[in-house]
Amino acid sequence: MEQTVKRIGILTSGGDAPGMNAAVRAVVRTAISQGVECVGIRRGYHGLINGDFMPMNASSVSHIIHKGGTVLYTARSKEFTTEEGREKALGTCKLLGLDGIVAIGGDGTFRGALALSRQATAHGNDLQVVGIPATIDNDIGCSHYTIGFDTACNTAIECIDKLRDTMQSHERCSVVEVMGRHAGYLALDVGISVGATAVLIPERTFDFESDVVEPIRKARLAGVTHFMVVVAEGVGSAVDIARRIQEEIGIDPRVTVLGHIQRGGTPSSRDRETASRMGYAAVQSLVENRGNRVIATRDGSIVNLDMEEALAMTKPFTMDRYMVLEALSRH
Ligand code: ATP
């Protein structure tokens, strides 16, 4: 089969996630190995609209595999959601001679890529797009795993372990807010890993008495003198949860909001390896003329999905991890 893709653009978009650089490196190096040129688009779709680019070669991606953040920078662009904005972006693609785009980010990034490709097709042009899922929330429906999740879990666990040392010494209750506006994957995995007394997640409506007060009471009766409550940000303010604990149990919790620290840091082995495999698969897809695809994971394997179908997929939240937490914390 004749290879039609000759020059591709690569961009990172939406929230940054550790491992994005490893994916950028994999895309650039795989492209070079296949005789495809690579152009880095800085600041996501904002950069594509404004012609903010950098030519990339094998050495442009040297020494970045271990770095958090994204060397291409990332942004959100309202203008790109309009037809006029995408028209400007297509102008940049035409100017640079791009026939493919690898977009690393979340669902929004994939929707943008698909809209761009369709608009190009409507003009009789061919622009193949491939998405790579990267977000610390692990909340992309089509992929069991997203780049950045493992590192973010490890970062949160390391912070909470340090917090626990001081909480244990002072026999206190700690309420820790972790990221996750719509998804509790991070909170739940972190909660299990730090042995939390309770975890509150957006997928499950909680009852304050049975899900917070009672586990603390039971732990106290079992002789425990420090308590750890992990709250996903989508559930509400950790300060409010702490105030209610104070009102209902009479202990004075300390609140820690981990915030953006969870997005940073050296990517873990799992994130580097997943990003490298996904980056490789994304370029292979373009070389095989398979555009409008998302590279995802299913039970640890890398899969290549139709982008439209991928965007319609949901990842049903299962209670198995929550049951593990309950069994281990409510003694
Ligand atoms: P995160 O999970 O970190 O939020 P994301 O990729 O979902 O990542 P978004 O802000 O939703 O982040 O999307 C990134 C960018 O993609 C947006 O700023 C916008 O430019 C573009 N985009 C999102 N949705 C669409 C859409 N329906 N049509 C066109 N462009 C879109």
XYZ file of N, CA, C and O in Angstrom, residues 133 138-146 149 185 270 278 296-301 303 314-316:
96
model
N -4.893 9.269 24.277
C -5.513 9.721 25.523
C -4.509 9.984 26.648
O -3.772 9.099 27.063
N -8.015 9.698 34.240
C -8.366 8.387 33.683
C -9.844 8.300 33.296
O -10.473 7.244 33.410
N -10.408 9.424 32.849
C -11.859 9.465 32.629
C -12.255 9.476 31.151
O -13.285 10.028 30.785
N -11.421 8.892 30.292
C -11.771 8.841 28.875
C -12.469 7.508 28.592
O -11.899 6.435 28.839
N -13.714 7.604 28.094
C -14.576 6.433 27.961
C -13.987 5.277 27.168
O -14.186 4.111 27.507
N -13.236 5.582 26.114
C -12.800 4.517 25.203
C -11.546 3.780 25.681
O -11.188 2.754 25.119
N -10.868 4.308 26.693
C -9.584 3.714 27.075
C -9.592 3.291 28.540
O -9.942 4.083 29.417
N -9.191 2.059 28.779
C -9.129 1.606 30.175
C -8.108 2.424 30.957
O -8.261 2.611 32.148
N -7.069 2.888 30.254
C -6.009 3.622 30.950
C -5.635 4.868 30.150
O -5.630 4.849 28.918
N -5.340 5.958 30.847
C -4.886 7.175 30.166
C -3.524 7.587 30.722
O -3.259 7.446 31.924
N -2.137 8.917 34.653
C -2.896 8.500 35.841
C -1.988 7.872 36.907
O -2.070 8.206 38.089
N -11.692 7.967 39.941
C -10.658 6.920 39.809
C -9.420 7.246 40.634
O -8.874 6.397 41.335
N 5.067 3.052 34.144
C 3.841 2.712 33.397
C 3.466 3.812 32.406
O 3.089 3.528 31.269
N 1.773 3.957 22.697
C 0.681 4.672 22.029
C 1.210 5.581 20.922
O 0.620 5.680 19.833
N -6.023 3.463 22.084
C -6.500 3.322 23.469
C -5.917 2.053 24.086
O -5.147 1.331 23.430
N -6.252 1.796 25.328
C -5.849 0.509 25.918
C -7.105 -0.258 26.329
O -8.100 0.322 26.748
N -7.037 -1.555 26.159
C -8.087 -2.487 26.611
C -7.372 -3.612 27.318
O -6.579 -4.315 26.694
N -7.598 -3.754 28.608
C -6.958 -4.812 29.396
C -5.446 -4.888 29.146
O -4.885 -5.965 28.974
N -4.826 -3.724 29.100
C -3.368 -3.684 28.978
C -2.849 -3.719 27.554
O -1.675 -3.457 27.320
N -3.717 -4.050 26.589
C -3.267 -4.076 25.196
C -3.576 -2.753 24.518
O -4.568 -2.098 24.844
N -5.029 -0.710 21.526
C -6.011 -0.953 20.456
C -6.186 0.319 19.629
O -5.913 1.421 20.100
N -18.501 4.786 26.684
C -18.479 5.203 28.088
C -17.747 4.124 28.884
O -17.676 2.975 28.470
N -17.202 4.546 30.000
C -16.498 3.584 30.852
C -17.347 3.451 32.107
O -17.276 4.316 32.984
N -18.187 2.430 32.179
C -19.075 2.346 33.337
C -18.266 2.214 34.625
O -17.292 1.471 34.671
